[in-house]
mmCIF file of C-alpha atoms in Angstrom:
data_model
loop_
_atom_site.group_PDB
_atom_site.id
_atom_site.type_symbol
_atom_site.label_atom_id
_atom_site.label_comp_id
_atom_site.label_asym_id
_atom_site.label_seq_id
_atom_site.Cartn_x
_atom_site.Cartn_y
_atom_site.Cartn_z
ATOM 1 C CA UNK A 153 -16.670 -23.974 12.225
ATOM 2 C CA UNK A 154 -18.377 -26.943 11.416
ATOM 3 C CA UNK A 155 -18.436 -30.434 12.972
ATOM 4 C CA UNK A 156 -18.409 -33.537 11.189
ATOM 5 C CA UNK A 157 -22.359 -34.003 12.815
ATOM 6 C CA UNK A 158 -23.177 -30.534 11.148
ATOM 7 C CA UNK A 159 -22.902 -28.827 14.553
ATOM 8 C CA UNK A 160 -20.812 -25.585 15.416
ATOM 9 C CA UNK A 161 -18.220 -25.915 17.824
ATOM 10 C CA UNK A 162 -17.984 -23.418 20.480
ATOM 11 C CA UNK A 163 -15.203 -21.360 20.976
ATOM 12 C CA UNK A 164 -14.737 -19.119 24.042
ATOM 13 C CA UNK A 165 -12.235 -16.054 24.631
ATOM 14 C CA UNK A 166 -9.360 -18.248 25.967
ATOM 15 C CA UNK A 167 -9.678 -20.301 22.648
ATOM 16 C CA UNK A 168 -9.443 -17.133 20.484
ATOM 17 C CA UNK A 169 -6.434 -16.548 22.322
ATOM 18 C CA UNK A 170 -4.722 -19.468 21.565
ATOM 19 C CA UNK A 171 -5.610 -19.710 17.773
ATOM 20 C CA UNK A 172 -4.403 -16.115 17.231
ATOM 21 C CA UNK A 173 -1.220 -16.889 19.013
ATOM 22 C CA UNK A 174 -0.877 -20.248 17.037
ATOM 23 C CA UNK A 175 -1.613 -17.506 13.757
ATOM 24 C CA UNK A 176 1.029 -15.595 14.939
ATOM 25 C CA UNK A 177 3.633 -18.834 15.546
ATOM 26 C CA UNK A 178 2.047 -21.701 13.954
ATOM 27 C CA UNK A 179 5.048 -23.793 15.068
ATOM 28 C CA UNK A 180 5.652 -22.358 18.747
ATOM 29 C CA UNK A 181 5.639 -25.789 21.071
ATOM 30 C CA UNK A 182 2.849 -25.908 23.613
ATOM 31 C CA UNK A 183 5.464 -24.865 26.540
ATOM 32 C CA UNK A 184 6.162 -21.845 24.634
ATOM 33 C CA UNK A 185 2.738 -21.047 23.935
ATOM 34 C CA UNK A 186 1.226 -21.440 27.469
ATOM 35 C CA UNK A 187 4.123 -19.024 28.365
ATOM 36 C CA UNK A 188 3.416 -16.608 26.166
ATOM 37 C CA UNK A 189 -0.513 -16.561 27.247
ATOM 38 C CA UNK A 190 0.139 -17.244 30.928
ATOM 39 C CA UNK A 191 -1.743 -20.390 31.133
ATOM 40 C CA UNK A 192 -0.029 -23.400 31.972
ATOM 41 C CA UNK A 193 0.938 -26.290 29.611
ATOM 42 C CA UNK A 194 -1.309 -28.834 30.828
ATOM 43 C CA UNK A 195 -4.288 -26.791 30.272
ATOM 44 C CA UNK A 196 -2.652 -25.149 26.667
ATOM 45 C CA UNK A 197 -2.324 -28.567 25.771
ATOM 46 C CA UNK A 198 -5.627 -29.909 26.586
ATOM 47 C CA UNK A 199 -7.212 -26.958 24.718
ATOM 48 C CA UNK A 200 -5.022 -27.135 21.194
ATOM 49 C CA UNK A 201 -5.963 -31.141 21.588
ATOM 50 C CA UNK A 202 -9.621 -29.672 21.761
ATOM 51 C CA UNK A 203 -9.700 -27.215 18.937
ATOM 52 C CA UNK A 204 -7.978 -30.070 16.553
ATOM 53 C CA UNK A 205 -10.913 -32.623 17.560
ATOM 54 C CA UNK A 206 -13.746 -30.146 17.516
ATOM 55 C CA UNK A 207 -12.574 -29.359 13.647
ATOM 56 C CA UNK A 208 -11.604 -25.645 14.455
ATOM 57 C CA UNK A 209 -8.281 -25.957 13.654
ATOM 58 C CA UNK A 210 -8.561 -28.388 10.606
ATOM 59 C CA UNK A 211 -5.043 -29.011 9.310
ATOM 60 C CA UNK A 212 -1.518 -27.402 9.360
ATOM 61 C CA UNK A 213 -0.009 -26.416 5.812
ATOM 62 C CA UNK A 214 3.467 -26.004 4.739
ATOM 63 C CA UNK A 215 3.487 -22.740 2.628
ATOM 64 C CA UNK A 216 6.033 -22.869 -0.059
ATOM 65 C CA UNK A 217 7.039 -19.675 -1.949
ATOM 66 C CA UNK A 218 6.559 -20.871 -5.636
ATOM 67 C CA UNK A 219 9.155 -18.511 -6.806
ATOM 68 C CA UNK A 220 11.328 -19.722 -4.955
ATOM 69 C CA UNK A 221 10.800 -23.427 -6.982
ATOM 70 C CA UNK A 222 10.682 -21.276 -10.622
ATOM 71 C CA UNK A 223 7.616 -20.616 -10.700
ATOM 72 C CA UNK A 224 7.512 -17.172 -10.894
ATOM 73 C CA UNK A 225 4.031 -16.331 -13.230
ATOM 74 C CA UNK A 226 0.659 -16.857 -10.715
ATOM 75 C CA UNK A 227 -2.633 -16.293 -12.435
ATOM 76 C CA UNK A 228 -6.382 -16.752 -11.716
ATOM 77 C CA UNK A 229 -8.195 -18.565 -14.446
ATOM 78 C CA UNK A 230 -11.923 -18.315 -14.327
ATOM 79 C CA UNK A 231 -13.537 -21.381 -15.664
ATOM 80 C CA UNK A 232 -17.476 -21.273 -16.803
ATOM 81 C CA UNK A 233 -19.339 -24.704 -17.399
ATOM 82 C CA UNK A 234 -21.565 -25.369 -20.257
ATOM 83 C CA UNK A 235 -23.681 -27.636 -18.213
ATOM 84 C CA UNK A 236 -23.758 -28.655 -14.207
ATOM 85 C CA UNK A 237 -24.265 -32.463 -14.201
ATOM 86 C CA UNK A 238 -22.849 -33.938 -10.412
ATOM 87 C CA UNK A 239 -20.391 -36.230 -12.412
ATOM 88 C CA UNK A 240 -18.673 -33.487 -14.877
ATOM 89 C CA UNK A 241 -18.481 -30.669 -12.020
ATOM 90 C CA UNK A 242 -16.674 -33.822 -10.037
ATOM 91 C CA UNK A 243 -14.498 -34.988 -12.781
ATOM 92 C CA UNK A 244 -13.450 -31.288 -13.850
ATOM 93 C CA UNK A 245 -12.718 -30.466 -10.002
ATOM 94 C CA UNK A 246 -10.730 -33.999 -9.206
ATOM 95 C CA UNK A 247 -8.359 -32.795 -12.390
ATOM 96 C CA UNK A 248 -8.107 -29.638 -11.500
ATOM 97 C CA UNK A 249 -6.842 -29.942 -8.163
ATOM 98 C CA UNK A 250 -4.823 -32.979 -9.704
ATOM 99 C CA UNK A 251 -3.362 -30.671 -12.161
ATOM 100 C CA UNK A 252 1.193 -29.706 -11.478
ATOM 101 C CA UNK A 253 0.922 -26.216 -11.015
ATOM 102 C CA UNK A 254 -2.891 -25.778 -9.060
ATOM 103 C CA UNK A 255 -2.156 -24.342 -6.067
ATOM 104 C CA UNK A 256 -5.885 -24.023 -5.010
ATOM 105 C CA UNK A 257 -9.263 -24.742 -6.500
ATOM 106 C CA UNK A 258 -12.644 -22.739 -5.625
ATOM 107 C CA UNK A 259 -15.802 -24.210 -6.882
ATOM 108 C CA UNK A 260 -17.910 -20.805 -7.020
ATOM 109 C CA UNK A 261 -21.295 -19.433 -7.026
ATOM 110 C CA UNK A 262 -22.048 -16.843 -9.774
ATOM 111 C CA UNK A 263 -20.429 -16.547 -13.404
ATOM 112 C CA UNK A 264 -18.430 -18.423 -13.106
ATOM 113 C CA UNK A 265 -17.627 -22.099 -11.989
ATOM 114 C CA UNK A 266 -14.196 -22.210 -10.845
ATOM 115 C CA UNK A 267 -11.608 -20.061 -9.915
ATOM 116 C CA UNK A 268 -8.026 -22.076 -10.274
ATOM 117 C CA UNK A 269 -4.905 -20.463 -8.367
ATOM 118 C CA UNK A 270 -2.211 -21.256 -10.294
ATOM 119 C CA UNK A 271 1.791 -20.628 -10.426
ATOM 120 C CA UNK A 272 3.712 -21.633 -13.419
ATOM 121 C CA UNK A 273 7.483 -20.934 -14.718
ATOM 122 C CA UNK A 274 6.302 -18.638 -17.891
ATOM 123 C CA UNK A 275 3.094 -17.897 -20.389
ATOM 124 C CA UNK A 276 3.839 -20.912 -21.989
ATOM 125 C CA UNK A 277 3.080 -23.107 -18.695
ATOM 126 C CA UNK A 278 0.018 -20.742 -18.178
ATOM 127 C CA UNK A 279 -1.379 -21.528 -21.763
ATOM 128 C CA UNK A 280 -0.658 -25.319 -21.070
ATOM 129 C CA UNK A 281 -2.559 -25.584 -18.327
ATOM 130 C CA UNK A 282 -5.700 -23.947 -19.636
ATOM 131 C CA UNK A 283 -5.253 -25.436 -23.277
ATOM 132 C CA UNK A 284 -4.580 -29.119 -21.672
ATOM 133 C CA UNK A 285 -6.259 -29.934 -18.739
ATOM 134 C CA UNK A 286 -9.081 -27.760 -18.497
ATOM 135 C CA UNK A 287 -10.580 -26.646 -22.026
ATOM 136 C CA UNK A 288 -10.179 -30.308 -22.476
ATOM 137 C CA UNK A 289 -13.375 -31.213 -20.301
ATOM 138 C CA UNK A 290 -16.619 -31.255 -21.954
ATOM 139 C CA UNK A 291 -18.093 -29.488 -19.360
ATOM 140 C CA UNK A 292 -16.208 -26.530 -19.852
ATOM 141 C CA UNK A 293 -17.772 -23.756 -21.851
ATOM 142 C CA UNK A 294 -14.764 -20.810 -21.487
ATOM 143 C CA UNK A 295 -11.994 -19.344 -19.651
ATOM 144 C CA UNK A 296 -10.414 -16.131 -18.520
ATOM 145 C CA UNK A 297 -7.130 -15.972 -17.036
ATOM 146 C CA UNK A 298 -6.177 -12.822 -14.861
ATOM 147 C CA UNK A 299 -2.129 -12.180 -13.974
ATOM 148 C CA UNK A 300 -1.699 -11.861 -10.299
ATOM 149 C CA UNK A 301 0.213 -8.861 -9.910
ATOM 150 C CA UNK A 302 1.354 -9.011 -5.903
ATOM 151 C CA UNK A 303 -0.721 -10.913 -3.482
ATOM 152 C CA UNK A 304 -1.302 -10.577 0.646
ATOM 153 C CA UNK A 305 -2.063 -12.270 3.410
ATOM 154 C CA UNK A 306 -5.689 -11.411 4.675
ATOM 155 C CA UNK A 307 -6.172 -10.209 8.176
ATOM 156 C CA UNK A 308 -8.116 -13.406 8.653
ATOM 157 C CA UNK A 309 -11.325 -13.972 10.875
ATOM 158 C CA UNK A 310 -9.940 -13.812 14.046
ATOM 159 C CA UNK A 311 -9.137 -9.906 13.995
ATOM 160 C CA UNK A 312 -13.290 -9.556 14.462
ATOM 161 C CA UNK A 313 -14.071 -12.010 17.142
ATOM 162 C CA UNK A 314 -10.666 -10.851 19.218
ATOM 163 C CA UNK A 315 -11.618 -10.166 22.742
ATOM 164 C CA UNK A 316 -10.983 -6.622 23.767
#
């Protein structure tokens, strides 16, 4: 992971331990967590502190089901740009993420431009949100919209760098 100054921070085994327990119980308190690792809470609390200021762990999301809300459709909808000025890829990506309904926003190499997660209550939403906030943008040149079927959790990138 990346620093602010460009470097990468360095993350030894008893790190790696602690961010896959935090993966495993993002909300476990740092008593519960230095149990469950056998360190104590001083020194599990030190290192979490560490990994937060070093940017390795860079946030902590809610995750809300968007089903659960009514919005039961999620699609992918591939956006290509007609042209790549700075201030049109900006504008299209600041209203895109802006947009009710955008879960996430990927500004891609390749084909395409973007790739915008969405979850909407039916077609109609889906249509609305292609038709009026992104074929809107005079930078865009088409879109394709794929139906997400089912999706899963990743195994992440901690599975590879695990100490044995």
């Amino acid at each position: 992971m990346a620093n602010t100054d460009g470097s990468t921070a360095a993350v030894d085994a008893l790190d790696l331990r602690i961010l896959s327990a935090l993966s495993a119980q993002p909300d476990a308190p740092v008593k519960q967590l230095a149990a469950m690792l056998g360190i104590p809470a001083s020194t599990c609390a030190f290192r979490v502190r560490s990994l937060r200021a070093r940017g390795v762990i860079a946030g902590l999301d809610l995750v809300i089901d968007p089903a659960a809300l009514g919005a039961t459709v999620q699609a992918m909808i591939r956006v290509r740009l007609a042209n790549h000025n700075k201030s049109g890829v900006d504008a299209l990506f600041d209203a895109l993420v802006s947009t009710p309904g955008v879960l996430q926003v990927f500004h891609i190499a390749g084909a395409d431009d973007f790739l915008v997660h969405v979850a909407v209550t039916d077609a109609t939403a889906l249509r609305d949100i292609v038709l009026e906030h992104i074929t809107v943008h005079d930078v865009v040149r088409a879109t394709e919209t794929q139906l997400v079927f089912e999706r899963r959790k990743g195994e992440g990138v901690l599975t590879r760098r695990a100490p044995s």
